[in-house]
Every structure is written in C-alpha cells, then in structure tokens.
C-alpha cells in the first residue's frame, strides 16, 4: 500500500462508503465507519483524530486502557468499540473503557457484563458476535445457538443488545455470511450490523452493514509484531 497521508485515505474510503450505500439504496449516514486503531502507532491515531474521526475500534482491553483514557478528554464525541475477544475476568474493565462491545458471544461473558453494568451503572451497547462459518477456533456464538443466546441476553439478563457482528472465514466469499447475519438480526428486530473490514466492506454495506470496521484501508498496514 502506498504511504499516502491519512486524510487522502480517509477521503477515498468515505467516497467508497458513500458509493456502496447509494448503490444499495441506503443513505450514506446509515453506515458508521469504525476506525480500527489496534496496533497503530500514536501518530496515526492523532492524525485520525485531527481528521475528525471519533469512532474507534480496539481488539485488546489492555492496549485500549493504555491508549484511550488520556485521549478521551480531547475527543468529546469519542465512541470506543471493543472488537476483539473479551475475557470474562476483564468484563468490568471493558465496561469502564468502552462505549460499544462488538464481541459478546457466550453466556459466562453475558452474565459477567450484566453484573458489571449493574455495579458500575454504565451500559455499553452490545453486539452479539455470531460464528457464521462455525469455525472451531473462532470466537462467536455457534449459528444454531444464536437465537436462544440473543433471547437470553435480552430478556433474562437485560443487556442492551443493539445488533450482531461477524467475521467471515478468510477463505470464504463473505456475502453469504453477511446475508446470514442480517437474516438472524431481522428475526430479532435488531437494527445494527457490525460487518465488513478493509477487504470486504462494500459487500457488507450492500447486505446491510451499519458499522464497518476498517483498519488497514484507513491507517495503512499495521507495523509488524502486532495483529
Ligand atoms: C483487525 C480487525 C478489523 C480491521 O481489519 P482491516 O483488515 O485492517 O480493516 C476488523 N474487525 C476485527 C474484528 C479485527 O480484528
């Protein structure tokens, strides 16, 4: 990837998002760009903030805990999303740090989040991650268990579930996974869909994505030694 300034990448990205939304017959502002800042050096994040971005995604609680609390006062409109696996014993930290959790995927975590939300009086919006490819090594609730899990999170635990999230298998065409996720969301009246990354966000927008999680297409390739 060329090492062009972030503002240029952002302009290109926004134009692509607008075009994909228009082609899908959707308003451009129905798609939120989540800037995935994981593993990016502070200078690139500062450039993104300067460019007016205020919705960021991180995949590790610890990395986010070091980086964002000092920046938060400088970005009043900040929305910080957790997009990586959340360990149950970090649920309280995540509640304190994040405004959205995109990776709710199991009962033990749902219970820990409900407990921490009650205790700390903060209720980050939750997206339930579905393992649409049923990959054994991947996070996400199994597709056949998704309906019951969504119900349990909402009714028994009273979690603020706003939508669903998926991360299709790298080897598959993503469209069927996005369409499948949308189908589950519709059954449950869930309006938000966190799906689509640098390589496939246009397909995701065509299939209803409301949150596209974009790292490399915005910031450039992540420096080695990070994921
Ligand atoms: C890293 C990551 C992204 C962004 O990936 P890019 O290919 O850099 O856009 C999106 N979602 C999740 C869950 C990620 O871990």
Coordinates of N, CA, C and O in Angstrom, one line a residue, residues 107-226:
X107 N -22.4 -17.2 27.3 CA -23.3 -16.9 28.4 C -22.4 -16.4 29.6 O -22.8 -15.5 30.3
X108 N -21.3 -17.0 29.9 CA -20.5 -16.6 31.0 C -20.1 -15.1 30.9 O -20.1 -14.4 31.9
X109 N -19.8 -14.7 29.7 CA -19.4 -13.3 29.4 C -20.7 -12.4 29.6 O -20.6 -11.3 30.2
X110 N -21.8 -12.9 29.1 CA -23.0 -12.1 29.1 C -23.4 -11.8 30.6 O -23.8 -10.7 31.0
X111 N -23.2 -12.9 31.4 CA -23.5 -12.7 32.9 C -22.6 -11.8 33.5 O -23.0 -11.0 34.4
X112 N -21.3 -11.9 33.2 CA -20.3 -11.0 33.8 C -20.6 -9.6 33.4 O -20.5 -8.6 34.2
X113 N -20.9 -9.3 32.1 CA -21.2 -8.0 31.7 C -22.5 -7.4 32.4 O -22.5 -6.3 32.8
X114 N -23.5 -8.3 32.5 CA -24.7 -7.8 33.2 C -24.4 -7.4 34.6 O -24.9 -6.4 35.1
X115 N -23.6 -8.2 35.3 CA -23.2 -7.9 36.7 C -22.4 -6.6 36.8 O -22.7 -5.8 37.6
X116 N -21.5 -6.4 35.9 CA -20.6 -5.2 35.9 C -21.4 -4.0 35.5 O -21.2 -2.9 36.1
X117 N -22.4 -4.1 34.6 CA -23.2 -3.0 34.2 C -24.0 -2.5 35.4 O -24.2 -1.3 35.7
X118 N -24.6 -3.5 36.1 CA -25.4 -3.1 37.3 C -24.5 -2.4 38.3 O -24.9 -1.5 39.0
X119 N -23.3 -3.0 38.5 CA -22.4 -2.4 39.6 C -21.9 -1.0 39.2 O -21.8 -0.2 40.1
X120 N -21.6 -0.8 38.0 CA -20.9 0.5 37.6 C -21.8 1.5 37.0 O -21.5 2.6 36.7
X121 N -23.1 1.0 36.7 CA -24.0 2.0 36.1 C -23.6 2.5 34.7 O -24.0 3.6 34.3
X122 N -22.9 1.7 34.0 CA -22.5 2.1 32.6 C -23.0 0.9 31.7 O -22.8 -0.2 32.1
X123 N -23.7 1.3 30.6 CA -24.3 0.2 29.8 C -23.9 0.4 28.3 O -24.6 0.9 27.5
X124 N -22.7 -0.1 28.0 CA -22.2 0.0 26.6 C -23.1 -0.8 25.7 O -23.6 -1.9 26.1
X125 N -23.4 -0.3 24.5 CA -24.2 -1.1 23.6 C -23.5 -2.4 23.2 O -22.3 -2.4 22.9
X126 N -24.3 -3.4 23.1 CA -23.7 -4.8 22.9 C -24.1 -5.3 21.5 O -25.3 -5.2 21.1
X127 N -23.1 -5.8 20.8 CA -23.4 -6.6 19.5 C -23.0 -8.0 19.8 O -22.0 -8.3 20.4
X128 N -23.9 -8.9 19.4 CA -23.6 -10.3 19.7 C -22.8 -10.9 18.4 O -23.3 -10.7 17.3
X129 N -21.7 -11.4 18.7 CA -20.9 -12.0 17.6 C -21.3 -13.4 17.3 O -21.4 -14.3 18.2
X130 N -21.6 -13.6 16.0 CA -22.0 -15.0 15.6 C -20.9 -15.6 14.7 O -20.4 -14.9 13.8
X131 N -20.6 -16.8 15.0 CA -19.5 -17.5 14.3 C -20.2 -18.1 13.1 O -20.4 -19.3 13.0
X132 N -20.4 -17.3 12.1 CA -21.3 -17.7 10.9 C -20.6 -18.8 10.1 O -21.3 -19.6 9.5
X133 N -19.3 -19.0 10.2 CA -18.6 -20.0 9.5 C -18.5 -21.3 10.3 O -17.9 -22.3 9.9
X134 N -19.0 -21.3 11.6 CA -18.8 -22.4 12.5 C -17.4 -22.9 12.5 O -17.1 -24.1 12.5
X135 N -16.5 -21.9 12.6 CA -15.0 -22.3 12.7 C -14.7 -22.6 14.1 O -14.9 -21.8 15.0
X136 N -14.1 -23.8 14.3 CA -13.8 -24.2 15.7 C -12.9 -23.3 16.5 O -13.1 -23.1 17.7
X137 N -12.0 -22.7 15.8 CA -11.0 -21.8 16.6 C -11.5 -20.4 16.7 O -10.9 -19.6 17.4
X138 N -12.6 -20.1 16.1 CA -13.1 -18.7 16.1 C -14.1 -18.3 17.2 O -14.9 -19.2 17.5
X139 N -14.0 -17.1 17.7 CA -15.0 -16.6 18.6 C -16.3 -16.5 18.0 O -16.4 -16.5 16.8
X140 N -17.3 -16.3 18.8 CA -18.7 -16.1 18.3 C -19.6 -17.2 18.7 O -19.1 -18.4 18.9
X141 N -20.8 -16.9 18.9 CA -21.8 -18.0 19.3 C -22.1 -18.8 18.1 O -22.1 -18.3 16.9
X142 N -22.2 -20.1 18.3 CA -22.5 -21.0 17.1 C -23.8 -20.6 16.5 O -24.8 -20.2 17.2
X143 N -23.9 -20.7 15.2 CA -25.1 -20.3 14.5 C -26.4 -20.9 15.1 O -27.4 -20.2 15.2
X144 N -26.3 -22.2 15.3 CA -27.5 -22.9 15.8 C -27.9 -22.5 17.2 O -29.1 -22.7 17.7
X145 N -27.0 -21.9 18.0 CA -27.3 -21.4 19.3 C -27.6 -19.9 19.4 O -28.0 -19.4 20.5
X146 N -27.5 -19.3 18.2 CA -27.6 -17.8 18.2 C -29.0 -17.3 18.7 O -29.1 -16.4 19.5
X147 N -30.1 -17.9 18.2 CA -31.4 -17.4 18.6 C -31.7 -17.4 20.1 O -32.1 -16.4 20.7
X148 N -31.3 -18.6 20.7 CA -31.6 -18.7 22.1 C -30.6 -17.8 22.9 O -31.1 -17.2 23.9
X149 N -29.4 -17.6 22.4 CA -28.5 -16.7 23.2 C -28.9 -15.3 23.1 O -28.9 -14.6 24.1
X150 N -29.4 -14.8 21.9 CA -29.8 -13.5 21.8 C -31.0 -13.2 22.8 O -31.0 -12.2 23.5
X151 N -31.9 -14.1 22.8 CA -33.1 -14.1 23.6 C -32.7 -14.0 25.1 O -33.2 -13.1 25.9
X152 N -31.8 -14.8 25.5 CA -31.3 -14.9 26.9 C -30.6 -13.6 27.3 O -30.9 -13.1 28.4
X153 N -29.8 -13.1 26.4 CA -29.1 -11.8 26.7 C -30.1 -10.7 26.9 O -29.9 -9.8 27.8
X154 N -31.1 -10.7 26.1 CA -32.1 -9.5 26.2 C -33.1 -9.7 27.3 O -33.3 -8.7 28.0
X155 N -33.6 -10.9 27.4 CA -34.8 -11.0 28.4 C -34.3 -11.3 29.8 O -34.6 -10.6 30.7
X156 N -33.5 -12.4 29.9 CA -33.1 -12.8 31.3 C -32.1 -11.8 31.8 O -32.2 -11.3 33.0
X157 N -31.1 -11.4 31.0 CA -30.0 -10.6 31.5 C -30.3 -9.1 31.3 O -29.6 -8.2 31.9
X158 N -31.2 -8.7 30.4 CA -31.5 -7.3 30.2 C -30.3 -6.5 29.6 O -30.2 -5.3 29.9
X159 N -29.5 -7.2 28.8 CA -28.4 -6.5 28.2 C -28.9 -5.6 27.1 O -29.8 -5.9 26.4
X160 N -28.2 -4.4 26.9 CA -28.5 -3.5 25.8 C -28.0 -4.0 24.5 O -27.0 -3.5 23.9
X161 N -28.6 -5.1 24.0 CA -28.2 -5.7 22.7 C -28.8 -4.8 21.6 O -30.0 -4.6 21.5
X162 N -27.9 -4.3 20.7 CA -28.3 -3.4 19.6 C -28.2 -4.1 18.3 O -28.8 -3.6 17.3
X163 N -27.4 -5.1 18.2 CA -27.1 -5.7 16.9 C -26.2 -7.0 16.9 O -26.0 -7.5 18.0
X164 N -25.8 -7.4 15.7 CA -25.0 -8.6 15.6 C -23.7 -8.2 14.9 O -23.6 -7.2 14.2
X165 N -22.7 -9.1 15.1 CA -21.4 -8.9 14.4 C -20.9 -10.2 13.9 O -21.2 -11.3 14.5
X166 N -20.2 -10.2 12.8 CA -19.5 -11.4 12.3 C -18.2 -11.1 11.6 O -17.9 -9.9 11.3
X167 N -17.4 -12.1 11.5 CA -16.1 -12.1 11.0 C -16.0 -13.3 10.1 O -15.6 -14.4 10.6
X168 N -16.3 -13.2 8.8 CA -16.4 -14.4 8.0 C -15.1 -15.2 7.9 O -14.0 -14.5 8.0
X169 N -15.1 -16.5 7.6 CA -13.8 -17.2 7.4 C -13.0 -16.6 6.2 O -13.6 -16.2 5.2
X170 N -11.7 -16.4 6.4 CA -10.9 -15.8 5.4 C -11.0 -16.4 4.1 O -10.9 -15.7 3.0
X171 N -11.2 -17.7 4.0 CA -11.2 -18.4 2.7 C -12.5 -18.4 2.0 O -12.6 -18.8 0.8
X172 N -13.6 -17.9 2.7 CA -14.9 -17.9 2.0 C -15.3 -16.6 1.4 O -14.8 -15.6 1.8
X173 N -16.1 -16.6 0.3 CA -16.7 -15.4 -0.1 C -17.5 -14.9 1.1 O -18.3 -15.6 1.7
X174 N -17.4 -13.6 1.4 CA -18.1 -13.1 2.6 C -19.6 -12.9 2.5 O -20.3 -12.9 3.5
X175 N -20.1 -12.7 1.2 CA -21.5 -12.3 1.1 C -22.5 -13.2 1.8 O -23.4 -12.7 2.5
X176 N -22.4 -14.5 1.6 CA -23.4 -15.4 2.3 C -23.4 -15.3 3.8 O -24.4 -15.4 4.4
X177 N -22.2 -15.0 4.3 CA -22.1 -14.8 5.8 C -22.8 -13.5 6.2 O -23.5 -13.5 7.2
X178 N -22.6 -12.4 5.5 CA -23.3 -11.2 5.8 C -24.8 -11.3 5.6 O -25.5 -10.8 6.5
X179 N -25.2 -12.0 4.6 CA -26.7 -12.2 4.4 C -27.3 -13.0 5.5 O -28.4 -12.7 6.0
X180 N -26.5 -14.0 5.9 CA -27.0 -14.9 7.0 C -27.1 -14.1 8.3 O -28.1 -14.2 9.1
X181 N -26.1 -13.3 8.6 CA -26.2 -12.4 9.8 C -27.4 -11.5 9.8 O -28.1 -11.3 10.8
X182 N -27.6 -10.9 8.6 CA -28.7 -10.0 8.5 C -30.1 -10.7 8.8 O -30.9 -10.1 9.4
X183 N -30.1 -11.9 8.3 CA -31.4 -12.7 8.5 C -31.6 -12.9 10.0 O -32.8 -12.8 10.4
X184 N -30.6 -13.3 10.7 CA -30.8 -13.5 12.2 C -31.2 -12.2 12.8 O -32.1 -12.2 13.6
X185 N -30.5 -11.1 12.4 CA -30.8 -9.8 13.1 C -32.3 -9.4 12.8 O -33.0 -9.0 13.7
X186 N -32.8 -9.7 11.6 CA -34.1 -9.3 11.2 C -35.1 -10.1 12.1 O -36.1 -9.5 12.5
X187 N -34.9 -11.4 12.3 CA -35.8 -12.2 13.1 C -35.9 -11.7 14.5 O -36.9 -11.9 15.1
X188 N -34.9 -11.0 15.0 CA -34.9 -10.5 16.3 C -35.2 -9.0 16.4 O -35.1 -8.4 17.5
X189 N -35.4 -8.4 15.3 CA -35.7 -6.9 15.3 C -34.5 -6.1 15.7 O -34.6 -5.1 16.3
X190 N -33.3 -6.6 15.4 CA -32.0 -5.9 15.8 C -31.6 -5.1 14.6 O -31.4 -5.6 13.5
X191 N -31.4 -3.8 14.8 CA -31.2 -2.8 13.7 C -29.7 -2.7 13.3 O -29.4 -2.3 12.1
X192 N -28.8 -3.1 14.1 CA -27.4 -2.8 13.8 C -26.6 -4.1 13.3 O -26.8 -5.1 13.9
X193 N -25.8 -3.9 12.3 CA -24.9 -5.0 11.9 C -23.5 -4.5 11.7 O -23.2 -3.7 10.9
X194 N -22.6 -5.1 12.6 CA -21.2 -4.8 12.5 C -20.5 -5.8 11.7 O -20.3 -7.0 12.1
X195 N -20.3 -5.5 10.4 CA -19.7 -6.4 9.5 C -19.0 -5.7 8.3 O -19.5 -4.6 7.9
X196 N -17.9 -6.3 7.9 CA -17.2 -5.7 6.8 C -15.9 -5.1 7.3 O -15.9 -4.4 8.3
X197 N -14.8 -5.4 6.7 CA -13.5 -4.8 7.0 C -12.9 -4.3 5.7 O -13.6 -4.1 4.7
X198 N -11.6 -4.0 5.8 CA -10.9 -3.3 4.6 C -11.2 -4.0 3.3 O -11.4 -3.4 2.3
X199 N -11.2 -5.3 3.3 CA -11.2 -6.1 2.1 C -12.7 -6.3 1.6 O -12.8 -6.7 0.4
X200 N -13.6 -6.1 2.4 CA -15.0 -6.6 2.0 C -16.1 -5.6 2.5 O -17.3 -6.0 2.5
X201 N -15.8 -4.4 2.8 CA -16.8 -3.5 3.4 C -17.9 -3.1 2.4 O -19.1 -2.9 2.8
X202 N -17.5 -3.1 1.1 CA -18.6 -2.7 0.2 C -19.7 -3.8 0.0 O -20.9 -3.5 0.0
X203 N -19.2 -5.0 0.1 CA -20.1 -6.2 0.0 C -21.0 -6.1 1.3 O -22.2 -6.4 1.3
X204 N -20.4 -5.8 2.4 CA -21.1 -5.7 3.7 C -22.2 -4.6 3.7 O -23.3 -4.8 4.1
X205 N -21.8 -3.5 3.1 CA -22.8 -2.4 3.0 C -24.0 -2.8 2.1 O -25.1 -2.5 2.4
X206 N -23.6 -3.5 1.0 CA -24.7 -4.0 0.1 C -25.7 -4.9 0.9 O -26.9 -4.9 0.5
X207 N -25.2 -5.6 1.9 CA -26.0 -6.5 2.6 C -26.5 -6.0 4.0 O -26.9 -6.7 4.8
X208 N -26.3 -4.7 4.2 CA -27.0 -4.0 5.3 C -26.1 -3.6 6.5 O -26.6 -3.2 7.5
X209 N -24.7 -3.7 6.3 CA -23.9 -3.3 7.4 C -24.2 -1.9 7.9 O -24.3 -1.0 7.1
X210 N -24.2 -1.7 9.2 CA -24.4 -0.3 9.7 C -23.0 0.1 10.3 O -22.8 1.3 10.6
X211 N -22.1 -0.8 10.7 CA -20.8 -0.5 11.2 C -19.8 -1.3 10.4 O -19.8 -2.5 10.5
X212 N -18.9 -0.6 9.7 CA -17.8 -1.2 9.0 C -16.6 -1.0 9.8 O -16.3 0.1 10.3
X213 N -15.8 -2.0 10.1 CA -14.6 -2.0 11.0 C -13.4 -2.0 10.1 O -13.0 -3.0 9.5
X214 N -12.8 -0.8 10.0 CA -11.7 -0.7 9.0 C -10.4 -0.2 9.6 O -10.3 0.8 10.2
X215 N -9.4 -1.0 9.4 CA -8.0 -0.7 9.9 C -7.1 -0.3 8.7 O -6.9 0.9 8.5
X216 N -6.6 -1.3 8.0 CA -5.5 -1.0 7.1 C -5.9 -0.1 6.0 O -5.1 0.7 5.5
X217 N -7.1 -0.1 5.5 CA -7.5 0.8 4.4 C -7.5 2.2 4.8 O -7.5 3.1 4.0
X218 N -7.6 2.4 6.1 CA -7.6 3.8 6.6 C -6.2 4.2 7.1 O -5.7 5.3 6.8
X219 N -5.6 3.4 8.0 CA -4.3 3.7 8.6 C -3.1 3.3 7.9 O -2.0 3.7 8.2
X220 N -3.3 2.3 7.0 CA -2.1 1.7 6.4 C -1.8 0.4 7.1 O -2.5 0.1 8.1
X221 N -0.9 -0.4 6.6 CA -0.5 -1.7 7.2 C -0.1 -1.5 8.6 O 0.7 -0.6 8.9
X222 N -0.6 -2.4 9.5 CA -0.1 -2.3 10.9 C 1.3 -2.7 11.0 O 1.8 -3.6 10.3
X223 N 2.1 -2.0 11.8 CA 3.5 -2.4 12.0 C 3.6 -3.8 12.4 O 2.8 -4.3 13.1
X224 N 4.7 -4.5 12.0 CA 4.9 -5.9 12.3 C 4.9 -6.1 13.9 O 5.0 -5.1 14.6
X225 N 4.7 -7.3 14.3 CA 4.7 -7.7 15.7 C 3.4 -7.3 16.4 O 3.2 -7.5 17.6
X226 N 2.4 -6.8 15.7 CA 1.1 -6.6 16.2 C 0.1 -7.3 15.3 O 0.5 -7.7 14.2

